[in-house]
Amino acid sequence: TTMSHKAIDRQASKMTTASSPASGESKEKKSVARKIRSSVASFFGIEDDEEKSKIHQERWRNRRLHYYKKQIKPEELEKRDLGLKDELDNSTIKYIHDPYRMPGSRRTTPLSSTSTYARVNRPSKRLRKESVAKMTVKGILTVAGMRNKLRKKPQQKSFGPGSYTGDYPDDLSASINYHQHEDAFSLVDDVFYDEPIAPPEKPFHKMTSIGEEGEYELPRGGWGKSRTQPKGRPSGYEDGEFGLSRMEPEVVNSITANDKREVGMGFVGRLFNRSYRSERMNSYVKTQIDSIDDHRPYFTYWVTFVQTLIFIVSVAVYGIAPIGVSETETRKIVLKPNLAFETVKYTEKDNLWIGPKQADLIHLGAKYSPCMRRDDNIWEGIYKDRAEEKESACCIRDDGSGCVQSVKTKCSTVLSTFNKYNATTAATNNGFTAGSVCGQDPKYCNKPASVAPFEWDKSDITKWPYCEDTGKPVSNVSSKIDRHMSCDITGRPCCHGIQGECMITTREHCNFIKGYYHEDKYLCSQVNCLGQICGMMDFADENNPDQFYRLWTSLFLHGGLFHLVITIGFQFLVMRDIEKLTGCIRLAIIYLGSGVAGNLASSIFLPYHVEVGPAGCQFGILACLLVEVLQSIQMLKRPCLAILKIGGFIAFLFILGLLPWIDNWAHVCGFLFGFLLAFSLLPYVSFGEFDRRRKIIGIILSLGGAIFLFIILVVLFYVLPLYDCPGCQYFNCIPLTDDFCKNMEVNNQRESTYSSYL
């Protein structure tokens, strides 16, 4: 019986051991799911009060720890009994040994472990005494009254530190672990808080003396406070449970002092003179406002840098177009394929913004619908050119000066011979009724050879492949019969324009009209002109354009220098201010989402217009300003006036969109899409549980509306394209005069492949 009990115990122990990993995995999965759920709720600002309290406690721990590591020595922490002594490494706070310090003098600045003179496990370096020359210069400056100006420091940094709120815990060990092992599922950006810097002209308040190390000072509180923070002690100060009551007010104010971006205010709020309603600013609302983090504008700086760099590179590589508001016509005498010198003209659209040409912008990645989908109008013109080329043949000059591929009406019967295959000559040409082609013949092509089952099409030369290895007639008889294989070719395919046009012409003529000359090709059907004009990555199928990524590549391009300056000004004044409130992740979603939606709408209603720039993005940011006012309507004084001001400003910008050179479709759709995203993502101050539930419902409806709008745009662009919408153009530009909207006109007339010579 004893043995049986022991066996049962061993078996139970094994089962427990075997089940423990499973239970551990279950706990880990639950923990991961809880973190994801908490992170998503925090990202949308709909977490409950308990979760908010935990998050605020963690942030307060980090800020206290950050501050004390920089400002207070471990001995002082022990004296003040602030509960931080065990959390700080004594080796991280060191002081410079100053051999020239007078006894009893006070040291004002402790040195962090990041300093050159305070590395861990490194001996302190002696400070060198100033040279006589340096001291003389300082003395002269002091006499002249310049010393004080040189010693002044800015009273505040570009970005204020994040504020503290809520309850504050004692133990900081959890904070350290949280700081070192950051939640991998967190969707919220890191906030920016920095250690306070006291202005030199402010008086210092001595906190304590530290034995043999001498004395040090901390700045007085009261400068750089948040506007929402009432005078006196900050909220939560009296709560002795977390150690704040044991801290001097100067220390608390130093940790919490900031000049943060507040809900409903910011740059535009100050511009329009907004203010809060004092009767609605109770402690609950103030705590929420203080709990909203002040973020670094990472995305604004990054996107502005990328846009500026791309513009500099594009101008350096492609140059600039003629500056103006109409068109520039250039004439030149060039050699044509008929070996005659003729005067030709080339018309190019001007660029008001001082930037690259229209075709170059397409090559760089501008929004242009024919490069993003198969456009029936464009391909109808391409098929007409191929039908004309199918009836062409080699036009050989009788004097032996050369030959060129041409149609019969363009080949002179007096000076040239039109060498066209037909049914009567099929027997001598291996059954081919299509041709001839100058420089290419199935009889002489070695790669790819016209052999079964890969024989070339005998009735359509536009389906002939490009011959990579071709021979020449070796006998005089063959040379006389197949003259198209031994003559000098005077014209080759040249891709030009922005609609995939191709012509057979000389290199000189092709260079003049800024085309792409193909020295090794014989027919326009052997060249993918539309793909070459679009640039970027090659189409997966050359007959089906698929560069959908132009929806966002065009956001980083600009039409010119003035265009870029406007973008930089807007992003540094307005967008950076919004990002300090929302954070880089939320702002990136709004910015890119609004821009893509705006470009998609512009591609639908203005498919042949070449558009660049973040127009839709900027109106998505303007939508954030309107949403911010609407969500803060209960806190603002004169909310109707605030809505009228921001709404009137946005309406004025929409009216400007009716002028030429401005894409109003991108503005409108970018604004609508940005409004829906901003309503879901912007920080929100609630006034109770009802407001929180309304926020959740608003997030669901807004995200659903944004997804629905995007699906509708995709369907209209790819499934049910609008090739003919005459009224759509008037929403983009109202023709006040005959030439007012000339730059917005689209010319679908293509120049014939064989119209470059007579």
PDB file of N, CA, C and O in Angstrom, residues 529-586:
ATOM      1  N   CYS A 529       6.341  52.526 -74.874  1.00  0.00           N
ATOM      2  CA  CYS A 529       6.542  53.956 -74.634  1.00  0.00           C
ATOM      3  C   CYS A 529       5.859  54.417 -73.357  1.00  0.00           C
ATOM      4  O   CYS A 529       6.412  55.235 -72.615  1.00  0.00           O
ATOM      5  N   LEU A 530       4.653  53.920 -73.082  1.00  0.00           N
ATOM      6  CA  LEU A 530       3.950  54.358 -71.879  1.00  0.00           C
ATOM      7  C   LEU A 530       4.728  53.958 -70.626  1.00  0.00           C
ATOM      8  O   LEU A 530       4.859  54.744 -69.687  1.00  0.00           O
ATOM      9  N   GLY A 531       5.270  52.743 -70.611  1.00  0.00           N
ATOM     10  CA  GLY A 531       6.063  52.315 -69.467  1.00  0.00           C
ATOM     11  C   GLY A 531       7.330  53.135 -69.299  1.00  0.00           C
ATOM     12  O   GLY A 531       7.744  53.426 -68.167  1.00  0.00           O
ATOM     13  N   GLN A 532       7.937  53.542 -70.418  1.00  0.00           N
ATOM     14  CA  GLN A 532       9.156  54.336 -70.329  1.00  0.00           C
ATOM     15  C   GLN A 532       8.860  55.753 -69.878  1.00  0.00           C
ATOM     16  O   GLN A 532       9.636  56.348 -69.113  1.00  0.00           O
ATOM     17  N   ILE A 533       7.754  56.306 -70.322  1.00  0.00           N
ATOM     18  CA  ILE A 533       7.387  57.652 -69.899  1.00  0.00           C
ATOM     19  C   ILE A 533       7.001  57.667 -68.427  1.00  0.00           C
ATOM     20  O   ILE A 533       7.330  58.604 -67.687  1.00  0.00           O
ATOM     21  N   CYS A 534       6.320  56.614 -67.951  1.00  0.00           N
ATOM     22  CA  CYS A 534       5.939  56.547 -66.542  1.00  0.00           C
ATOM     23  C   CYS A 534       7.155  56.372 -65.643  1.00  0.00           C
ATOM     24  O   CYS A 534       7.212  56.913 -64.536  1.00  0.00           O
ATOM     25  N   GLY A 535       8.152  55.618 -66.104  1.00  0.00           N
ATOM     26  CA  GLY A 535       9.330  55.400 -65.276  1.00  0.00           C
ATOM     27  C   GLY A 535       9.019  54.528 -64.082  1.00  0.00           C
ATOM     28  O   GLY A 535       8.180  53.629 -64.141  1.00  0.00           O
ATOM     29  N   MET A 536       9.718  54.802 -62.953  1.00  0.00           N
ATOM     30  CA  MET A 536       9.553  54.009 -61.736  1.00  0.00           C
ATOM     31  C   MET A 536       9.845  52.533 -62.043  1.00  0.00           C
ATOM     32  O   MET A 536      10.721  52.229 -62.842  1.00  0.00           O
ATOM     33  N   MET A 537       9.087  51.623 -61.440  1.00  0.00           N
ATOM     34  CA  MET A 537       9.277  50.191 -61.691  1.00  0.00           C
ATOM     35  C   MET A 537       8.479  49.756 -62.916  1.00  0.00           C
ATOM     36  O   MET A 537       7.410  50.300 -63.207  1.00  0.00           O
ATOM     37  N   ASP A 538       8.992  48.759 -63.637  1.00  0.00           N
ATOM     38  CA  ASP A 538       8.324  48.270 -64.840  1.00  0.00           C
ATOM     39  C   ASP A 538       6.972  47.655 -64.493  1.00  0.00           C
ATOM     40  O   ASP A 538       6.767  47.121 -63.398  1.00  0.00           O
ATOM     41  N   PHE A 539       6.049  47.734 -65.449  1.00  0.00           N
ATOM     42  CA  PHE A 539       4.753  47.089 -65.262  1.00  0.00           C
ATOM     43  C   PHE A 539       4.935  45.575 -65.227  1.00  0.00           C
ATOM     44  O   PHE A 539       5.773  45.013 -65.941  1.00  0.00           O
ATOM     45  N   ALA A 540       4.134  44.915 -64.382  1.00  0.00           N
ATOM     46  CA  ALA A 540       4.158  43.446 -64.381  1.00  0.00           C
ATOM     47  C   ALA A 540       3.704  42.917 -65.735  1.00  0.00           C
ATOM     48  O   ALA A 540       4.246  41.930 -66.243  1.00  0.00           O
ATOM     49  N   ASP A 541       2.721  43.568 -66.336  1.00  0.00           N
ATOM     50  CA  ASP A 541       2.272  43.286 -67.704  1.00  0.00           C
ATOM     51  C   ASP A 541       2.345  44.596 -68.459  1.00  0.00           C
ATOM     52  O   ASP A 541       1.689  45.572 -68.074  1.00  0.00           O
ATOM     53  N   GLU A 542       3.125  44.638 -69.530  1.00  0.00           N
ATOM     54  CA  GLU A 542       3.355  45.916 -70.205  1.00  0.00           C
ATOM     55  C   GLU A 542       2.085  46.504 -70.796  1.00  0.00           C
ATOM     56  O   GLU A 542       2.049  47.700 -71.110  1.00  0.00           O
ATOM     57  N   ASN A 543       1.041  45.710 -70.946  1.00  0.00           N
ATOM     58  CA  ASN A 543      -0.226  46.219 -71.460  1.00  0.00           C
ATOM     59  C   ASN A 543      -1.196  46.621 -70.356  1.00  0.00           C
ATOM     60  O   ASN A 543      -2.322  47.042 -70.648  1.00  0.00           O
ATOM     61  N   ASN A 544      -0.791  46.487 -69.083  1.00  0.00           N
ATOM     62  CA  ASN A 544      -1.650  46.828 -67.954  1.00  0.00           C
ATOM     63  C   ASN A 544      -0.848  47.605 -66.917  1.00  0.00           C
ATOM     64  O   ASN A 544      -0.184  47.014 -66.066  1.00  0.00           O
ATOM     65  N   PRO A 545      -0.877  48.924 -66.974  1.00  0.00           N
ATOM     66  CA  PRO A 545      -0.155  49.730 -65.968  1.00  0.00           C
ATOM     67  C   PRO A 545      -0.653  49.423 -64.560  1.00  0.00           C
ATOM     68  O   PRO A 545      -1.851  49.234 -64.342  1.00  0.00           O
ATOM     69  N   ASP A 546       0.277  49.385 -63.606  1.00  0.00           N
ATOM     70  CA  ASP A 546      -0.090  48.979 -62.247  1.00  0.00           C
ATOM     71  C   ASP A 546       0.679  49.759 -61.180  1.00  0.00           C
ATOM     72  O   ASP A 546       0.912  49.239 -60.089  1.00  0.00           O
ATOM     73  N   GLN A 547       1.047  50.980 -61.458  1.00  0.00           N
ATOM     74  CA  GLN A 547       1.835  51.750 -60.493  1.00  0.00           C
ATOM     75  C   GLN A 547       0.907  52.468 -59.506  1.00  0.00           C
ATOM     76  O   GLN A 547       0.874  53.693 -59.419  1.00  0.00           O
ATOM     77  N   PHE A 548       0.171  51.683 -58.741  1.00  0.00           N
ATOM     78  CA  PHE A 548      -0.750  52.239 -57.760  1.00  0.00           C
ATOM     79  C   PHE A 548      -0.015  52.977 -56.642  1.00  0.00           C
ATOM     80  O   PHE A 548      -0.601  53.827 -55.958  1.00  0.00           O
ATOM     81  N   TYR A 549       1.278  52.661 -56.443  1.00  0.00           N
ATOM     82  CA  TYR A 549       2.039  53.298 -55.366  1.00  0.00           C
ATOM     83  C   TYR A 549       2.263  54.785 -55.607  1.00  0.00           C
ATOM     84  O   TYR A 549       2.770  55.490 -54.730  1.00  0.00           O
ATOM     85  N   ARG A 550       1.873  55.289 -56.761  1.00  0.00           N
ATOM     86  CA  ARG A 550       1.965  56.728 -56.998  1.00  0.00           C
ATOM     87  C   ARG A 550       1.016  57.510 -56.086  1.00  0.00           C
ATOM     88  O   ARG A 550       1.172  58.718 -55.927  1.00  0.00           O
ATOM     89  N   LEU A 551       0.050  56.815 -55.487  1.00  0.00           N
ATOM     90  CA  LEU A 551      -0.873  57.484 -54.580  1.00  0.00           C
ATOM     91  C   LEU A 551      -0.142  58.085 -53.393  1.00  0.00           C
ATOM     92  O   LEU A 551      -0.593  59.081 -52.818  1.00  0.00           O
ATOM     93  N   TRP A 552       0.972  57.464 -52.970  1.00  0.00           N
ATOM     94  CA  TRP A 552       1.716  58.040 -51.841  1.00  0.00           C
ATOM     95  C   TRP A 552       3.095  58.567 -52.235  1.00  0.00           C
ATOM     96  O   TRP A 552       3.644  59.403 -51.545  1.00  0.00           O
ATOM     97  N   THR A 553       3.674  58.100 -53.355  1.00  0.00           N
ATOM     98  CA  THR A 553       4.968  58.683 -53.753  1.00  0.00           C
ATOM     99  C   THR A 553       4.811  60.154 -54.129  1.00  0.00           C
ATOM    100  O   THR A 553       5.722  60.959 -53.903  1.00  0.00           O
ATOM    101  N   SER A 554       3.656  60.509 -54.693  1.00  0.00           N
ATOM    102  CA  SER A 554       3.444  61.908 -55.082  1.00  0.00           C
ATOM    103  C   SER A 554       3.350  62.834 -53.874  1.00  0.00           C
ATOM    104  O   SER A 554       3.523  64.053 -54.014  1.00  0.00           O
ATOM    105  N   LEU A 555       3.090  62.284 -52.683  1.00  0.00           N
ATOM    106  CA  LEU A 555       3.008  63.117 -51.488  1.00  0.00           C
ATOM    107  C   LEU A 555       4.352  63.718 -51.110  1.00  0.00           C
ATOM    108  O   LEU A 555       4.402  64.728 -50.404  1.00  0.00           O
ATOM    109  N   PHE A 556       5.427  63.126 -51.565  1.00  0.00           N
ATOM    110  CA  PHE A 556       6.765  63.596 -51.208  1.00  0.00           C
ATOM    111  C   PHE A 556       7.392  64.450 -52.315  1.00  0.00           C
ATOM    112  O   PHE A 556       8.532  64.876 -52.182  1.00  0.00           O
ATOM    113  N   LEU A 557       6.660  64.674 -53.399  1.00  0.00           N
ATOM    114  CA  LEU A 557       7.143  65.487 -54.509  1.00  0.00           C
ATOM    115  C   LEU A 557       6.506  66.869 -54.452  1.00  0.00           C
ATOM    116  O   LEU A 557       5.421  67.049 -53.882  1.00  0.00           O
ATOM    117  N   HIS A 558       7.170  67.836 -55.080  1.00  0.00           N
ATOM    118  CA  HIS A 558       6.647  69.199 -55.132  1.00  0.00           C
ATOM    119  C   HIS A 558       6.844  69.762 -56.532  1.00  0.00           C
ATOM    120  O   HIS A 558       7.827  69.437 -57.222  1.00  0.00           O
ATOM    121  N   GLY A 559       5.905  70.618 -56.925  1.00  0.00           N
ATOM    122  CA  GLY A 559       5.967  71.190 -58.252  1.00  0.00           C
ATOM    123  C   GLY A 559       7.059  72.216 -58.423  1.00  0.00           C
ATOM    124  O   GLY A 559       7.468  72.493 -59.550  1.00  0.00           O
ATOM    125  N   GLY A 560       7.534  72.781 -57.335  1.00  0.00           N
ATOM    126  CA  GLY A 560       8.580  73.780 -57.448  1.00  0.00           C
ATOM    127  C   GLY A 560       8.980  74.323 -56.092  1.00  0.00           C
ATOM    128  O   GLY A 560       8.524  73.861 -55.036  1.00  0.00           O
ATOM    129  N   LEU A 561       9.839  75.328 -56.130  1.00  0.00           N
ATOM    130  CA  LEU A 561      10.390  75.908 -54.912  1.00  0.00           C
ATOM    131  C   LEU A 561       9.305  76.575 -54.073  1.00  0.00           C
ATOM    132  O   LEU A 561       9.240  76.393 -52.855  1.00  0.00           O
ATOM    133  N   PHE A 562       8.422  77.371 -54.713  1.00  0.00           N
ATOM    134  CA  PHE A 562       7.357  78.029 -53.967  1.00  0.00           C
ATOM    135  C   PHE A 562       6.430  77.010 -53.311  1.00  0.00           C
ATOM    136  O   PHE A 562       5.978  77.188 -52.172  1.00  0.00           O
ATOM    137  N   HIS A 563       6.154  75.955 -54.044  1.00  0.00           N
ATOM    138  CA  HIS A 563       5.303  74.880 -53.509  1.00  0.00           C
ATOM    139  C   HIS A 563       5.936  74.266 -52.259  1.00  0.00           C
ATOM    140  O   HIS A 563       5.257  74.028 -51.248  1.00  0.00           O
ATOM    141  N   LEU A 564       7.221  74.027 -52.297  1.00  0.00           N
ATOM    142  CA  LEU A 564       7.925  73.439 -51.159  1.00  0.00           C
ATOM    143  C   LEU A 564       7.940  74.397 -49.967  1.00  0.00           C
ATOM    144  O   LEU A 564       7.756  73.965 -48.818  1.00  0.00           O
ATOM    145  N   VAL A 565       8.142  75.679 -50.218  1.00  0.00           N
ATOM    146  CA  VAL A 565       8.174  76.653 -49.126  1.00  0.00           C
ATOM    147  C   VAL A 565       6.822  76.710 -48.416  1.00  0.00           C
ATOM    148  O   VAL A 565       6.746  76.770 -47.178  1.00  0.00           O
ATOM    149  N   ILE A 566       5.732  76.663 -49.181  1.00  0.00           N
ATOM    150  CA  ILE A 566       4.398  76.657 -48.576  1.00  0.00           C
ATOM    151  C   ILE A 566       4.205  75.417 -47.710  1.00  0.00           C
ATOM    152  O   ILE A 566       3.673  75.491 -46.596  1.00  0.00           O
ATOM    153  N   THR A 567       4.652  74.278 -48.213  1.00  0.00           N
ATOM    154  CA  THR A 567       4.515  73.031 -47.452  1.00  0.00           C
ATOM    155  C   THR A 567       5.319  73.086 -46.160  1.00  0.00           C
ATOM    156  O   THR A 567       4.830  72.700 -45.085  1.00  0.00           O
ATOM    157  N   ILE A 568       6.556  73.544 -46.231  1.00  0.00           N
ATOM    158  CA  ILE A 568       7.403  73.611 -45.029  1.00  0.00           C
ATOM    159  C   ILE A 568       6.783  74.555 -44.002  1.00  0.00           C
ATOM    160  O   ILE A 568       6.736  74.259 -42.799  1.00  0.00           O
ATOM    161  N   GLY A 569       6.307  75.718 -44.464  1.00  0.00           N
ATOM    162  CA  GLY A 569       5.691  76.659 -43.536  1.00  0.00           C
ATOM    163  C   GLY A 569       4.468  76.070 -42.849  1.00  0.00           C
ATOM    164  O   GLY A 569       4.296  76.210 -41.633  1.00  0.00           O
ATOM    165  N   PHE A 570       3.620  75.407 -43.610  1.00  0.00           N
ATOM    166  CA  PHE A 570       2.418  74.807 -43.018  1.00  0.00           C
ATOM    167  C   PHE A 570       2.789  73.709 -42.029  1.00  0.00           C
ATOM    168  O   PHE A 570       2.210  73.629 -40.926  1.00  0.00           O
ATOM    169  N   GLN A 571       3.725  72.861 -42.394  1.00  0.00           N
ATOM    170  CA  GLN A 571       4.059  71.725 -41.536  1.00  0.00           C
ATOM    171  C   GLN A 571       4.767  72.157 -40.267  1.00  0.00           C
ATOM    172  O   GLN A 571       4.577  71.544 -39.213  1.00  0.00           O
ATOM    173  N   PHE A 572       5.544  73.218 -40.303  1.00  0.00           N
ATOM    174  CA  PHE A 572       6.236  73.661 -39.099  1.00  0.00           C
ATOM    175  C   PHE A 572       5.345  74.517 -38.194  1.00  0.00           C
ATOM    176  O   PHE A 572       5.555  74.533 -36.983  1.00  0.00           O
ATOM    177  N   LEU A 573       4.367  75.195 -38.768  1.00  0.00           N
ATOM    178  CA  LEU A 573       3.504  76.029 -37.947  1.00  0.00           C
ATOM    179  C   LEU A 573       2.285  75.270 -37.429  1.00  0.00           C
ATOM    180  O   LEU A 573       1.918  75.406 -36.259  1.00  0.00           O
ATOM    181  N   VAL A 574       1.655  74.490 -38.274  1.00  0.00           N
ATOM    182  CA  VAL A 574       0.392  73.840 -37.922  1.00  0.00           C
ATOM    183  C   VAL A 574       0.581  72.361 -37.625  1.00  0.00           C
ATOM    184  O   VAL A 574       0.172  71.865 -36.572  1.00  0.00           O
ATOM    185  N   MET A 575       1.218  71.648 -38.545  1.00  0.00           N
ATOM    186  CA  MET A 575       1.316  70.196 -38.402  1.00  0.00           C
ATOM    187  C   MET A 575       2.179  69.808 -37.205  1.00  0.00           C
ATOM    188  O   MET A 575       1.855  68.857 -36.477  1.00  0.00           O
ATOM    189  N   ARG A 576       3.268  70.498 -36.981  1.00  0.00           N
ATOM    190  CA  ARG A 576       4.114  70.183 -35.827  1.00  0.00           C
ATOM    191  C   ARG A 576       3.347  70.414 -34.523  1.00  0.00           C
ATOM    192  O   ARG A 576       3.474  69.637 -33.566  1.00  0.00           O
ATOM    193  N   ASP A 577       2.531  71.464 -34.495  1.00  0.00           N
ATOM    194  CA  ASP A 577       1.742  71.750 -33.307  1.00  0.00           C
ATOM    195  C   ASP A 577       0.720  70.642 -33.048  1.00  0.00           C
ATOM    196  O   ASP A 577       0.501  70.242 -31.905  1.00  0.00           O
ATOM    197  N   ILE A 578       0.105  70.137 -34.109  1.00  0.00           N
ATOM    198  CA  ILE A 578      -0.860  69.038 -33.963  1.00  0.00           C
ATOM    199  C   ILE A 578      -0.153  67.765 -33.514  1.00  0.00           C
ATOM    200  O   ILE A 578      -0.673  67.008 -32.680  1.00  0.00           O
ATOM    201  N   GLU A 579       1.043  67.503 -34.033  1.00  0.00           N
ATOM    202  CA  GLU A 579       1.741  66.272 -33.671  1.00  0.00           C
ATOM    203  C   GLU A 579       2.158  66.276 -32.203  1.00  0.00           C
ATOM    204  O   GLU A 579       2.223  65.223 -31.570  1.00  0.00           O
ATOM    205  N   LYS A 580       2.455  67.422 -31.637  1.00  0.00           N
ATOM    206  CA  LYS A 580       2.789  67.485 -30.210  1.00  0.00           C
ATOM    207  C   LYS A 580       1.620  67.055 -29.351  1.00  0.00           C
ATOM    208  O   LYS A 580       1.796  66.594 -28.223  1.00  0.00           O
ATOM    209  N   LEU A 581       0.421  67.170 -29.892  1.00  0.00           N
ATOM    210  CA  LEU A 581      -0.768  66.720 -29.176  1.00  0.00           C
ATOM    211  C   LEU A 581      -1.088  65.258 -29.471  1.00  0.00           C
ATOM    212  O   LEU A 581      -1.435  64.494 -28.568  1.00  0.00           O
ATOM    213  N   THR A 582      -0.957  64.831 -30.726  1.00  0.00           N
ATOM    214  CA  THR A 582      -1.401  63.493 -31.124  1.00  0.00           C
ATOM    215  C   THR A 582      -0.301  62.444 -31.052  1.00  0.00           C
ATOM    216  O   THR A 582      -0.579  61.273 -30.803  1.00  0.00           O
ATOM    217  N   GLY A 583       0.947  62.818 -31.318  1.00  0.00           N
ATOM    218  CA  GLY A 583       2.019  61.833 -31.418  1.00  0.00           C
ATOM    219  C   GLY A 583       2.257  61.443 -32.865  1.00  0.00           C
ATOM    220  O   GLY A 583       1.400  61.629 -33.740  1.00  0.00           O
ATOM    221  N   CYS A 584       3.426  60.871 -33.133  1.00  0.00           N
ATOM    222  CA  CYS A 584       3.835  60.621 -34.518  1.00  0.00           C
ATOM    223  C   CYS A 584       3.018  59.515 -35.177  1.00  0.00           C
ATOM    224  O   CYS A 584       2.745  59.571 -36.378  1.00  0.00           O
ATOM    225  N   ILE A 585       2.621  58.491 -34.426  1.00  0.00           N
ATOM    226  CA  ILE A 585       1.892  57.377 -35.039  1.00  0.00           C
ATOM    227  C   ILE A 585       0.516  57.838 -35.503  1.00  0.00           C
ATOM    228  O   ILE A 585       0.114  57.597 -36.648  1.00  0.00           O
ATOM    229  N   ARG A 586      -0.212  58.509 -34.635  1.00  0.00           N
ATOM    230  CA  ARG A 586      -1.545  58.978 -35.016  1.00  0.00           C
ATOM    231  C   ARG A 586      -1.464  59.987 -36.156  1.00  0.00           C
ATOM    232  O   ARG A 586      -2.269  59.933 -37.092  1.00  0.00           O
TER     233      ARG A 586
END
